[in-house]
PDB file of C-alpha atoms in Angstrom:
ATOM      1  CA  MET A   1       0.098  -0.032   0.195  1.00  0.00           C
ATOM      2  CA  PHE A   2       2.747   2.488   0.987  1.00  0.00           C
ATOM      3  CA  ASP A   3       5.809   1.153  -1.447  1.00  0.00           C
ATOM      4  CA  TRP A   4       5.649   4.478  -3.227  1.00  0.00           C
ATOM      5  CA  LEU A   5       6.164   6.233   0.054  1.00  0.00           C
ATOM      6  CA  ALA A   6       9.134   3.810   1.014  1.00  0.00           C
ATOM      7  CA  SER A   7      10.660   4.516  -2.411  1.00  0.00           C
ATOM      8  CA  LEU A   8      10.365   8.366  -1.877  1.00  0.00           C
ATOM      9  CA  SER A   9      11.805   8.153   1.703  1.00  0.00           C
ATOM     10  CA  ALA A  10      14.547   5.989   0.314  1.00  0.00           C
ATOM     11  CA  LEU A  11      15.174   8.472  -2.463  1.00  0.00           C
ATOM     12  CA  PHE A  12      15.193  11.558  -0.042  1.00  0.00           C
ATOM     13  CA  ILE A  13      17.721  10.016   2.526  1.00  0.00           C
ATOM     14  CA  PHE A  14      20.208   7.986   0.371  1.00  0.00           C
ATOM     15  CA  ASP A  15      19.943   9.896  -2.913  1.00  0.00           C
ATOM     16  CA  MET A  16      19.062  13.657  -2.008  1.00  0.00           C
ATOM     17  CA  LEU A  17      20.804  13.643   1.441  1.00  0.00           C
ATOM     18  CA  GLY A  18      23.598  11.382   0.498  1.00  0.00           C
ATOM     19  CA  LEU A  19      23.396   9.195   3.671  1.00  0.00           C
ATOM     20  CA  VAL A  20      24.533   5.733   3.232  1.00  0.00           C
ATOM     21  CA  LYS A  21      22.129   2.800   3.255  1.00  0.00           C
ATOM     22  CA  GLY A  22      22.774   0.121   6.104  1.00  0.00           C
ATOM     23  CA  THR A  23      24.430   2.895   8.292  1.00  0.00           C
ATOM     24  CA  HIS A  24      22.795   3.605  11.927  1.00  0.00           C
ATOM     25  CA  LEU A  25      21.885   7.124  10.888  1.00  0.00           C
ATOM     26  CA  GLY A  26      20.384   6.578   7.537  1.00  0.00           C
ATOM     27  CA  ASP A  27      18.238   3.660   8.446  1.00  0.00           C
ATOM     28  CA  ALA A  28      16.978   5.404  11.537  1.00  0.00           C
ATOM     29  CA  LEU A  29      16.099   8.603   9.399  1.00  0.00           C
ATOM     30  CA  GLU A  30      14.555   6.519   6.591  1.00  0.00           C
ATOM     31  CA  PHE A  31      12.393   4.726   9.143  1.00  0.00           C
ATOM     32  CA  PHE A  32      11.362   8.145  10.673  1.00  0.00           C
ATOM     33  CA  ILE A  33      10.367   9.833   7.756  1.00  0.00           C
ATOM     34  CA  PHE A  34       8.450   6.835   6.166  1.00  0.00           C
ATOM     35  CA  ASP A  35       6.423   5.970   9.152  1.00  0.00           C
ATOM     36  CA  THR A  36       5.687   9.526  10.254  1.00  0.00           C
ATOM     37  CA  ILE A  37       4.095  10.465   6.885  1.00  0.00           C
ATOM     38  CA  LYS A  38       2.274   6.907   6.539  1.00  0.00           C
ATOM     39  CA  ILE A  39       0.792   7.431  10.200  1.00  0.00           C
ATOM     40  CA  PHE A  40      -0.274  10.976   9.254  1.00  0.00           C
ATOM     41  CA  ILE A  41      -1.952   9.816   6.105  1.00  0.00           C
ATOM     42  CA  LEU A  42      -3.623   6.979   7.828  1.00  0.00           C
ATOM     43  CA  LEU A  43      -4.692   9.245  10.706  1.00  0.00           C
ATOM     44  CA  ILE A  44      -6.338  11.855   8.469  1.00  0.00           C
ATOM     45  CA  THR A  45      -7.926   9.721   6.090  1.00  0.00           C
ATOM     46  CA  ILE A  46      -9.369   7.150   8.318  1.00  0.00           C
ATOM     47  CA  ILE A  47     -10.783   9.710  10.767  1.00  0.00           C
ATOM     48  CA  TYR A  48     -12.116  11.876   8.122  1.00  0.00           C
ATOM     49  CA  LEU A  49     -13.956   8.947   6.176  1.00  0.00           C
ATOM     50  CA  VAL A  50     -15.467   7.688   9.612  1.00  0.00           C
ATOM     51  CA  THR A  51     -16.673  11.047  10.328  1.00  0.00           C
ATOM     52  CA  VAL A  52     -18.295  11.533   6.991  1.00  0.00           C
ATOM     53  CA  LEU A  53     -19.885   8.166   7.399  1.00  0.00           C
ATOM     54  CA  ARG A  54     -21.360   9.134  10.963  1.00  0.00           C
ATOM     55  CA  SER A  55     -23.029  11.960   9.191  1.00  0.00           C
ATOM     56  CA  TYR A  56     -25.239   9.279   7.078  1.00  0.00           C
ATOM     57  CA  PHE A  57     -25.475   6.145   9.155  1.00  0.00           C
ATOM     58  CA  PRO A  58     -26.867   5.566  12.369  1.00  0.00           C
ATOM     59  CA  ILE A  59     -23.428   4.576  14.254  1.00  0.00           C
ATOM     60  CA  GLU A  60     -25.185   4.691  17.843  1.00  0.00           C
ATOM     61  CA  LYS A  61     -27.531   1.736  16.577  1.00  0.00           C
ATOM     62  CA  ALA A  62     -24.450  -0.172  15.320  1.00  0.00           C
ATOM     63  CA  ARG A  63     -22.947   0.286  18.648  1.00  0.00           C
ATOM     64  CA  ASP A  64     -26.275  -0.762  20.433  1.00  0.00           C
ATOM     65  CA  TYR A  65     -26.097  -3.810  18.042  1.00  0.00           C
ATOM     66  CA  ILE A  66     -22.827  -4.873  19.105  1.00  0.00           C
ATOM     67  CA  SER A  67     -23.607  -4.127  22.738  1.00  0.00           C
ATOM     68  CA  GLY A  68     -26.751  -6.186  22.723  1.00  0.00           C
ATOM     69  CA  LYS A  69     -25.073  -9.462  21.342  1.00  0.00           C
ATOM     70  CA  ASN A  70     -22.943 -12.090  23.199  1.00  0.00           C
ATOM     71  CA  LYS A  71     -19.893 -10.253  24.438  1.00  0.00           C
ATOM     72  CA  LEU A  72     -17.859 -12.856  22.691  1.00  0.00           C
ATOM     73  CA  VAL A  73     -19.276 -11.850  19.184  1.00  0.00           C
ATOM     74  CA  GLY A  74     -18.202  -8.261  19.269  1.00  0.00           C
ATOM     75  CA  HIS A  75     -14.457  -9.118  20.253  1.00  0.00           C
ATOM     76  CA  PHE A  76     -14.187 -11.861  17.959  1.00  0.00           C
ATOM     77  CA  LEU A  77     -15.393  -9.799  14.875  1.00  0.00           C
ATOM     78  CA  ALA A  78     -13.076  -6.950  15.958  1.00  0.00           C
ATOM     79  CA  ALA A  79     -10.244  -9.315  16.440  1.00  0.00           C
ATOM     80  CA  ILE A  80     -10.948 -11.016  12.962  1.00  0.00           C
ATOM     81  CA  PHE A  81     -10.972  -7.413  11.448  1.00  0.00           C
ATOM     82  CA  GLY A  82      -7.601  -6.682  12.883  1.00  0.00           C
ATOM     83  CA  VAL A  83      -6.239  -9.718  11.121  1.00  0.00           C
ATOM     84  CA  LEU A  84      -7.634  -8.440   7.843  1.00  0.00           C
ATOM     85  CA  THR A  85      -6.005  -5.025   8.317  1.00  0.00           C
ATOM     86  CA  PRO A  86      -2.169  -4.851   7.549  1.00  0.00           C
ATOM     87  CA  PHE A  87      -1.231  -2.099  10.282  1.00  0.00           C
ATOM     88  CA  CYS A  88       1.556  -2.002  12.678  1.00  0.00           C
ATOM     89  CA  SER A  89       0.669  -1.106  16.336  1.00  0.00           C
ATOM     90  CA  CYS A  90       0.769   2.735  15.449  1.00  0.00           C
ATOM     91  CA  SER A  91      -0.747   2.466  12.204  1.00  0.00           C
ATOM     92  CA  ALA A  92      -3.826   0.964  13.864  1.00  0.00           C
ATOM     93  CA  ILE A  93      -4.285   3.880  16.156  1.00  0.00           C
ATOM     94  CA  PRO A  94      -6.225   5.980  13.428  1.00  0.00           C
ATOM     95  CA  LEU A  95      -9.020   3.400  13.074  1.00  0.00           C
ATOM     96  CA  PHE A  96      -8.849   2.761  16.836  1.00  0.00           C
ATOM     97  CA  LEU A  97      -9.764   6.359  17.188  1.00  0.00           C
ATOM     98  CA  GLY A  98     -12.324   5.939  14.503  1.00  0.00           C
ATOM     99  CA  PHE A  99     -13.943   3.229  16.536  1.00  0.00           C
ATOM    100  CA  LEU A 100     -13.866   5.406  19.609  1.00  0.00           C
ATOM    101  CA  GLN A 101     -15.359   8.219  17.750  1.00  0.00           C
ATOM    102  CA  ALA A 102     -18.019   6.048  16.603  1.00  0.00           C
ATOM    103  CA  ARG A 103     -18.761   5.010  20.198  1.00  0.00           C
ATOM    104  CA  ILE A 104     -17.878   1.212  19.796  1.00  0.00           C
ATOM    105  CA  PRO A 105     -17.627  -0.337  23.322  1.00  0.00           C
ATOM    106  CA  LEU A 106     -14.065   0.099  24.562  1.00  0.00           C
ATOM    107  CA  GLY A 107     -13.035  -3.355  25.030  1.00  0.00           C
ATOM    108  CA  VAL A 108     -14.173  -4.136  21.525  1.00  0.00           C
ATOM    109  CA  THR A 109     -11.976  -1.366  20.125  1.00  0.00           C
ATOM    110  CA  PHE A 110      -8.994  -2.774  22.044  1.00  0.00           C
ATOM    111  CA  SER A 111      -9.645  -6.231  20.741  1.00  0.00           C
ATOM    112  CA  TYR A 112      -9.105  -4.534  17.363  1.00  0.00           C
ATOM    113  CA  LEU A 113      -6.018  -2.596  18.371  1.00  0.00           C
ATOM    114  CA  ILE A 114      -4.279  -5.695  19.931  1.00  0.00           C
ATOM    115  CA  SER A 115      -5.340  -8.055  17.000  1.00  0.00           C
ATOM    116  CA  ALA A 116      -4.312  -5.736  14.147  1.00  0.00           C
ATOM    117  CA  PRO A 117      -0.522  -5.484  14.528  1.00  0.00           C
ATOM    118  CA  LEU A 118      -0.120  -9.223  15.679  1.00  0.00           C
ATOM    119  CA  SER A 119      -1.035 -10.895  12.501  1.00  0.00           C
ATOM    120  CA  ASP A 120      -2.307 -10.436   8.980  1.00  0.00           C
ATOM    121  CA  ALA A 121      -2.055 -12.485   5.564  1.00  0.00           C
ATOM    122  CA  VAL A 122       1.629 -11.370   5.163  1.00  0.00           C
ATOM    123  CA  VAL A 123       2.665 -12.421   8.627  1.00  0.00           C
ATOM    124  CA  ILE A 124       0.787 -15.658   8.313  1.00  0.00           C
ATOM    125  CA  ALA A 125       2.503 -16.488   5.073  1.00  0.00           C
ATOM    126  CA  MET A 126       5.961 -15.651   6.336  1.00  0.00           C
ATOM    127  CA  LEU A 127       5.342 -17.740   9.226  1.00  0.00           C
ATOM    128  CA  PHE A 128       4.161 -20.643   7.030  1.00  0.00           C
ATOM    129  CA  SER A 129       7.305 -20.237   4.977  1.00  0.00           C
ATOM    130  CA  LEU A 130       9.753 -20.074   7.868  1.00  0.00           C
ATOM    131  CA  PHE A 131       8.264 -22.380  10.448  1.00  0.00           C
ATOM    132  CA  GLY A 132       5.603 -24.536   8.734  1.00  0.00           C
ATOM    133  CA  TRP A 133       1.794 -24.378   9.017  1.00  0.00           C
ATOM    134  CA  LYS A 134       1.460 -25.808  12.510  1.00  0.00           C
ATOM    135  CA  ILE A 135       3.356 -22.859  13.958  1.00  0.00           C
ATOM    136  CA  ALA A 136       1.649 -20.319  11.755  1.00  0.00           C
ATOM    137  CA  LEU A 137      -1.993 -21.771  12.672  1.00  0.00           C
ATOM    138  CA  LEU A 138      -0.983 -21.939  16.334  1.00  0.00           C
ATOM    139  CA  TYR A 139       0.382 -18.175  16.606  1.00  0.00           C
ATOM    140  CA  VAL A 140      -2.787 -16.806  14.773  1.00  0.00           C
ATOM    141  CA  CYS A 141      -5.010 -18.720  17.159  1.00  0.00           C
ATOM    142  CA  VAL A 142      -3.095 -17.430  20.435  1.00  0.00           C
ATOM    143  CA  GLY A 143      -2.970 -13.776  18.771  1.00  0.00           C
ATOM    144  CA  LEU A 144      -6.865 -13.751  18.565  1.00  0.00           C
ATOM    145  CA  LEU A 145      -7.143 -15.339  21.952  1.00  0.00           C
ATOM    146  CA  ILE A 146      -5.221 -12.617  23.504  1.00  0.00           C
ATOM    147  CA  ALA A 147      -7.028  -9.906  21.605  1.00  0.00           C
ATOM    148  CA  ILE A 148     -10.414 -11.238  22.617  1.00  0.00           C
ATOM    149  CA  VAL A 149      -9.642 -12.068  26.245  1.00  0.00           C
ATOM    150  CA  ALA A 150      -7.652  -8.708  26.770  1.00  0.00           C
ATOM    151  CA  GLY A 151     -10.683  -6.807  25.184  1.00  0.00           C
ATOM    152  CA  LEU A 152     -13.167  -8.688  27.329  1.00  0.00           C
ATOM    153  CA  ILE A 153     -11.284  -7.797  30.553  1.00  0.00           C
ATOM    154  CA  ILE A 154     -10.686  -4.007  29.673  1.00  0.00           C
ATOM    155  CA  GLY A 155     -14.443  -3.824  28.843  1.00  0.00           C
ATOM    156  CA  ALA A 156     -15.491  -5.413  31.997  1.00  0.00           C
ATOM    157  CA  MET A 157     -13.473  -2.692  33.890  1.00  0.00           C
ATOM    158  CA  ASN A 158     -15.544   0.239  32.969  1.00  0.00           C
ATOM    159  CA  LEU A 159     -12.821   2.490  31.938  1.00  0.00           C
ATOM    160  CA  GLU A 160     -14.558   4.749  29.543  1.00  0.00           C
ATOM    161  CA  LYS A 161     -13.651   7.781  31.642  1.00  0.00           C
ATOM    162  CA  GLU A 162      -9.994   7.065  30.955  1.00  0.00           C
ATOM    163  CA  VAL A 163     -10.311   8.184  27.218  1.00  0.00           C
ATOM    164  CA  LEU A 164      -8.967  11.556  27.212  1.00  0.00           C
ATOM    165  CA  ILE A 165     -10.116  12.589  23.703  1.00  0.00           C
ATOM    166  CA  GLU A 166     -13.450  14.024  23.705  1.00  0.00           C
ATOM    167  CA  VAL A 167     -15.714  12.198  21.265  1.00  0.00           C
ATOM    168  CA  LYS A 168     -17.901  15.175  20.263  1.00  0.00           C
ATOM    169  CA  ALA A 169     -21.128  14.878  18.552  1.00  0.00           C
ATOM    170  CA  MET A 170     -21.380  16.249  15.013  1.00  0.00           C
ATOM    171  CA  ASP A 171     -23.425  19.457  14.296  1.00  0.00           C
ATOM    172  CA  PHE A 172     -25.362  17.517  11.952  1.00  0.00           C
ATOM    173  CA  SER A 173     -26.956  13.960  12.479  1.00  0.00           C
ATOM    174  CA  TYR A 174     -27.702  11.116  10.009  1.00  0.00           C
ATOM    175  CA  GLU A 175     -31.381  11.853  10.667  1.00  0.00           C
ATOM    176  CA  GLU A 176     -31.091  15.070   8.483  1.00  0.00           C
ATOM    177  CA  GLU A 177     -30.979  13.609   5.314  1.00  0.00           C
ATOM    178  CA  LYS A 178     -31.268  16.992   3.387  1.00  0.00           C
ATOM    179  CA  VAL A 179     -27.797  18.581   4.778  1.00  0.00           C
ATOM    180  CA  GLU A 180     -25.664  19.337   1.933  1.00  0.00           C
ATOM    181  CA  PHE A 181     -22.971  17.117   0.973  1.00  0.00           C
ATOM    182  CA  SER A 182     -20.410  19.961   0.889  1.00  0.00           C
ATOM    183  CA  LYS A 183     -21.443  21.019   4.652  1.00  0.00           C
ATOM    184  CA  ARG A 184     -20.923  17.337   5.725  1.00  0.00           C
ATOM    185  CA  LEU A 185     -17.532  17.248   4.097  1.00  0.00           C
ATOM    186  CA  ASN A 186     -16.323  20.722   5.488  1.00  0.00           C
ATOM    187  CA  GLU A 187     -17.492  19.956   9.083  1.00  0.00           C
ATOM    188  CA  SER A 188     -15.914  16.468   8.911  1.00  0.00           C
ATOM    189  CA  TRP A 189     -12.767  17.967   7.818  1.00  0.00           C
ATOM    190  CA  GLU A 190     -12.646  20.422  10.716  1.00  0.00           C
ATOM    191  CA  TYR A 191     -13.416  17.826  13.215  1.00  0.00           C
ATOM    192  CA  THR A 192     -10.506  15.660  11.591  1.00  0.00           C
ATOM    193  CA  ILE A 193      -8.142  18.544  11.740  1.00  0.00           C
ATOM    194  CA  ASP A 194      -9.134  19.355  15.311  1.00  0.00           C
ATOM    195  CA  ILE A 195      -8.116  15.717  16.405  1.00  0.00           C
ATOM    196  CA  PHE A 196      -4.867  15.581  14.223  1.00  0.00           C
ATOM    197  CA  LYS A 197      -3.764  18.746  15.954  1.00  0.00           C
ATOM    198  CA  LYS A 198      -4.206  17.211  19.268  1.00  0.00           C
ATOM    199  CA  ILE A 199      -2.023  14.048  18.676  1.00  0.00           C
ATOM    200  CA  TYR A 200       0.531  14.823  15.959  1.00  0.00           C
ATOM    201  CA  LEU A 201       3.412  15.791  18.188  1.00  0.00           C
ATOM    202  CA  TYR A 202       2.922  12.495  20.116  1.00  0.00           C
ATOM    203  CA  VAL A 203       3.179  10.624  16.747  1.00  0.00           C
ATOM    204  CA  ILE A 204       6.430  12.334  15.974  1.00  0.00           C
ATOM    205  CA  ALA A 205       7.834  11.682  19.278  1.00  0.00           C
ATOM    206  CA  GLY A 206       6.813   8.264  19.329  1.00  0.00           C
ATOM    207  CA  VAL A 207       8.136   7.208  15.815  1.00  0.00           C
ATOM    208  CA  GLY A 208      11.172   9.192  16.526  1.00  0.00           C
ATOM    209  CA  ILE A 209      11.855   6.791  19.623  1.00  0.00           C
ATOM    210  CA  GLY A 210      11.161   3.905  17.479  1.00  0.00           C
ATOM    211  CA  ALA A 211      13.440   5.064  14.804  1.00  0.00           C
ATOM    212  CA  PHE A 212      16.307   5.455  16.983  1.00  0.00           C
ATOM    213  CA  ILE A 213      16.061   2.101  18.414  1.00  0.00           C
ATOM    214  CA  HIS A 214      15.499   0.565  15.112  1.00  0.00           C
ATOM    215  CA  GLY A 215      18.592   2.058  13.583  1.00  0.00           C
ATOM    216  CA  TYR A 216      20.915   1.701  16.606  1.00  0.00           C
ATOM    217  CA  VAL A 217      20.153  -1.424  18.504  1.00  0.00           C
ATOM    218  CA  PRO A 218      21.849  -4.367  17.268  1.00  0.00           C
ATOM    219  CA  THR A 219      20.595  -8.051  16.976  1.00  0.00           C
ATOM    220  CA  ASP A 220      23.666  -9.443  18.923  1.00  0.00           C
ATOM    221  CA  PHE A 221      22.539  -7.587  22.092  1.00  0.00           C
ATOM    222  CA  ILE A 222      19.112  -8.915  21.917  1.00  0.00           C
ATOM    223  CA  SER A 223      20.124 -12.582  21.467  1.00  0.00           C
ATOM    224  CA  SER A 224      22.878 -12.297  24.240  1.00  0.00           C
ATOM    225  CA  TYR A 225      20.479 -11.229  27.105  1.00  0.00           C
ATOM    226  CA  ALA A 226      17.305 -13.255  25.963  1.00  0.00           C
ATOM    227  CA  GLY A 227      18.746 -16.314  24.192  1.00  0.00           C
ATOM    228  CA  GLY A 228      19.007 -19.807  25.563  1.00  0.00           C
ATOM    229  CA  ASP A 229      16.559 -21.743  27.490  1.00  0.00           C
ATOM    230  CA  VAL A 230      16.535 -20.135  31.064  1.00  0.00           C
ATOM    231  CA  TRP A 231      13.097 -19.616  32.676  1.00  0.00           C
ATOM    232  CA  TYR A 232      13.354 -15.842  32.474  1.00  0.00           C
ATOM    233  CA  ALA A 233      14.085 -15.463  28.786  1.00  0.00           C
ATOM    234  CA  PRO A 234      10.558 -14.834  27.466  1.00  0.00           C
ATOM    235  CA  ILE A 235      10.349 -12.174  30.382  1.00  0.00           C
ATOM    236  CA  LEU A 236      13.610 -10.237  28.985  1.00  0.00           C
ATOM    237  CA  ALA A 237      12.538 -10.779  25.426  1.00  0.00           C
ATOM    238  CA  VAL A 238       9.061  -8.732  26.242  1.00  0.00           C
ATOM    239  CA  VAL A 239      11.060  -6.279  28.112  1.00  0.00           C
ATOM    240  CA  MET A 240      13.488  -5.529  25.591  1.00  0.00           C
ATOM    241  CA  GLY A 241      10.644  -5.732  22.756  1.00  0.00           C
ATOM    242  CA  ILE A 242       8.454  -3.053  23.981  1.00  0.00           C
ATOM    243  CA  PRO A 243      10.803  -0.155  23.357  1.00  0.00           C
ATOM    244  CA  MET A 244      11.188  -1.020  19.790  1.00  0.00           C
ATOM    245  CA  TYR A 245       8.859  -0.478  16.787  1.00  0.00           C
ATOM    246  CA  SER A 246       7.979  -2.487  13.826  1.00  0.00           C
ATOM    247  CA  ASN A 247       5.284  -4.372  12.080  1.00  0.00           C
ATOM    248  CA  ALA A 248       5.201  -8.006  12.297  1.00  0.00           C
ATOM    249  CA  ALA A 249       6.398  -8.655   8.736  1.00  0.00           C
ATOM    250  CA  GLY A 250       9.247  -6.365   9.540  1.00  0.00           C
ATOM    251  CA  ILE A 251      10.429  -8.071  12.415  1.00  0.00           C
ATOM    252  CA  LEU A 252       9.897 -11.555  11.258  1.00  0.00           C
ATOM    253  CA  PRO A 253      13.384 -11.843   9.475  1.00  0.00           C
ATOM    254  CA  LEU A 254      15.096 -10.762  12.703  1.00  0.00           C
ATOM    255  CA  ILE A 255      13.138 -13.528  14.528  1.00  0.00           C
ATOM    256  CA  GLU A 256      14.645 -16.096  11.904  1.00  0.00           C
ATOM    257  CA  VAL A 257      18.035 -14.671  12.738  1.00  0.00           C
ATOM    258  CA  LEU A 258      17.548 -14.865  16.557  1.00  0.00           C
ATOM    259  CA  THR A 259      16.256 -18.430  16.401  1.00  0.00           C
ATOM    260  CA  ALA A 260      19.301 -19.365  14.146  1.00  0.00           C
ATOM    261  CA  LYS A 261      21.363 -18.049  16.897  1.00  0.00           C
ATOM    262  CA  GLY A 262      19.737 -20.287  19.568  1.00  0.00           C
ATOM    263  CA  MET A 263      16.956 -18.426  20.930  1.00  0.00           C
ATOM    264  CA  LEU A 264      13.867 -20.736  21.640  1.00  0.00           C
ATOM    265  CA  LEU A 265      11.000 -19.971  19.353  1.00  0.00           C
ATOM    266  CA  GLY A 266       8.489 -19.283  21.962  1.00  0.00           C
ATOM    267  CA  THR A 267      10.923 -16.655  23.488  1.00  0.00           C
ATOM    268  CA  ALA A 268      11.403 -15.131  19.941  1.00  0.00           C
ATOM    269  CA  LEU A 269       7.838 -15.090  19.176  1.00  0.00           C
ATOM    270  CA  SER A 270       7.397 -13.326  22.630  1.00  0.00           C
ATOM    271  CA  PHE A 271       9.821 -10.654  21.639  1.00  0.00           C
ATOM    272  CA  MET A 272       8.263 -10.257  18.296  1.00  0.00           C
ATOM    273  CA  MET A 273       4.764  -9.940  19.930  1.00  0.00           C
ATOM    274  CA  ALA A 274       6.003  -7.390  22.251  1.00  0.00           C
ATOM    275  CA  VAL A 275       7.660  -5.223  19.369  1.00  0.00           C
ATOM    276  CA  VAL A 276       4.463  -5.183  17.254  1.00  0.00           C
ATOM    277  CA  ALA A 277       1.657  -4.985  19.965  1.00  0.00           C
ATOM    278  CA  LEU A 278       3.256  -3.159  22.940  1.00  0.00           C
ATOM    279  CA  SER A 279       5.698  -0.689  21.287  1.00  0.00           C
ATOM    280  CA  LEU A 280       6.819   2.356  23.093  1.00  0.00           C
ATOM    281  CA  PRO A 281       6.018   4.610  20.256  1.00  0.00           C
ATOM    282  CA  GLU A 282       2.309   3.285  20.368  1.00  0.00           C
ATOM    283  CA  ALA A 283       2.433   4.198  23.899  1.00  0.00           C
ATOM    284  CA  MET A 284       3.588   7.746  23.337  1.00  0.00           C
ATOM    285  CA  ILE A 285       0.856   8.149  20.768  1.00  0.00           C
ATOM    286  CA  LEU A 286      -1.865   6.834  22.866  1.00  0.00           C
ATOM    287  CA  LYS A 287      -0.858   8.838  25.725  1.00  0.00           C
ATOM    288  CA  ARG A 288      -2.611  11.823  24.145  1.00  0.00           C
ATOM    289  CA  VAL A 289      -5.748   9.627  23.766  1.00  0.00           C
ATOM    290  CA  LEU A 290      -5.786   7.369  26.987  1.00  0.00           C
ATOM    291  CA  SER A 291      -4.850   7.899  30.561  1.00  0.00           C
ATOM    292  CA  ILE A 292      -1.639   6.389  31.777  1.00  0.00           C
ATOM    293  CA  LYS A 293      -3.944   4.239  34.029  1.00  0.00           C
ATOM    294  CA  LEU A 294      -5.727   2.592  31.020  1.00  0.00           C
ATOM    295  CA  ILE A 295      -2.408   2.394  28.970  1.00  0.00           C
ATOM    296  CA  SER A 296      -0.827   0.415  31.929  1.00  0.00           C
ATOM    297  CA  ILE A 297      -3.739  -1.911  32.358  1.00  0.00           C
ATOM    298  CA  PHE A 298      -3.499  -2.479  28.401  1.00  0.00           C
ATOM    299  CA  PHE A 299       0.030  -3.043  28.612  1.00  0.00           C
ATOM    300  CA  GLY A 300      -0.018  -5.402  31.526  1.00  0.00           C
ATOM    301  CA  ILE A 301      -2.888  -7.660  30.426  1.00  0.00           C
ATOM    302  CA  VAL A 302      -1.240  -8.006  26.780  1.00  0.00           C
ATOM    303  CA  GLY A 303       2.203  -8.310  28.361  1.00  0.00           C
ATOM    304  CA  PHE A 304       0.937 -11.550  30.373  1.00  0.00           C
ATOM    305  CA  GLY A 305      -0.751 -12.873  27.468  1.00  0.00           C
ATOM    306  CA  ILE A 306       2.350 -12.610  25.202  1.00  0.00           C
ATOM    307  CA  LEU A 307       4.390 -14.215  28.100  1.00  0.00           C
ATOM    308  CA  PHE A 308       1.813 -17.065  28.292  1.00  0.00           C
ATOM    309  CA  VAL A 309       2.520 -17.544  24.520  1.00  0.00           C
ATOM    310  CA  GLY A 310       6.377 -17.469  24.795  1.00  0.00           C
ATOM    311  CA  TYR A 311       6.341 -20.233  27.592  1.00  0.00           C
ATOM    312  CA  LEU A 312       3.604 -22.210  25.801  1.00  0.00           C
ATOM    313  CA  PHE A 313       5.504 -22.425  22.620  1.00  0.00           C
ATOM    314  CA  ASN A 314       8.654 -23.134  24.547  1.00  0.00           C
ATOM    315  CA  ILE A 315       7.014 -26.011  26.592  1.00  0.00           C
ATOM    316  CA  ILE A 316       5.178 -27.425  23.256  1.00  0.00           C
ATOM    317  CA  LEU A 317       8.454 -27.154  21.087  1.00  0.00           C
ATOM    318  CA  GLY A 318      11.008 -27.542  23.759  1.00  0.00           C
TER     319      GLY A 318
END
């Protein structure tokens, strides 16, 4: 989807600025420019489209429909939808905001936010090619399980007051069918820009941290501390993975290298899941949207789920 942007980012960094590909600074800057612009595009586009749609369709009825169903149904559908969207943790935030804006139940929105970065068609295909269909299938199943269970727990804790961004009602509603199309577009754009202004600095700060770690943290540093079969290896892998930032497809080649250097597969997958689902850049962006309390609960629940997956894989494959 963003191959054109990746090409332009590389052209700017390596051809126009003259930095060398493969160097710490060059790779970090390329990562920063690409991901910042990509998230800005997604943020504006998704919120704008959701806002325009809100002016036509009874979002509240959709919310009530989801709320009225068995709790598992809404969370399962959100988790499946996450699998179908090829977003990293930060790129999934714009749609997460769209769900909040549409007043979808909080727990359901978290099921999507957790599921989206963990697995998509590309990740499944890469896992299949690297480790076989059994590992790929088991990974997808546990990823969905984490997203659903974590969403259910967060939803049951009544944490709606911990959402910091105000979800304002539009000046026009879907019942006013004769509202001019141009007015809908203009008011939707104003609403979108208002939200964008509130969080764009957090996006820049979050991606900047991720870019620095992406460019300067070596693979050997990770494998030397979290490798081997010691009992605490998955814990270290999760702790080391959280500050980093990548999508699952981007981190899988590193997972192949780590397992080749002796890291157990469960530990390696724990590291990958922490990187893609609990990144520090994601927390930086969410800090403008959610309270520290809710972010901590989110990270804690998902972190325990990821540790469970790591130990499970190590036991099964050990």
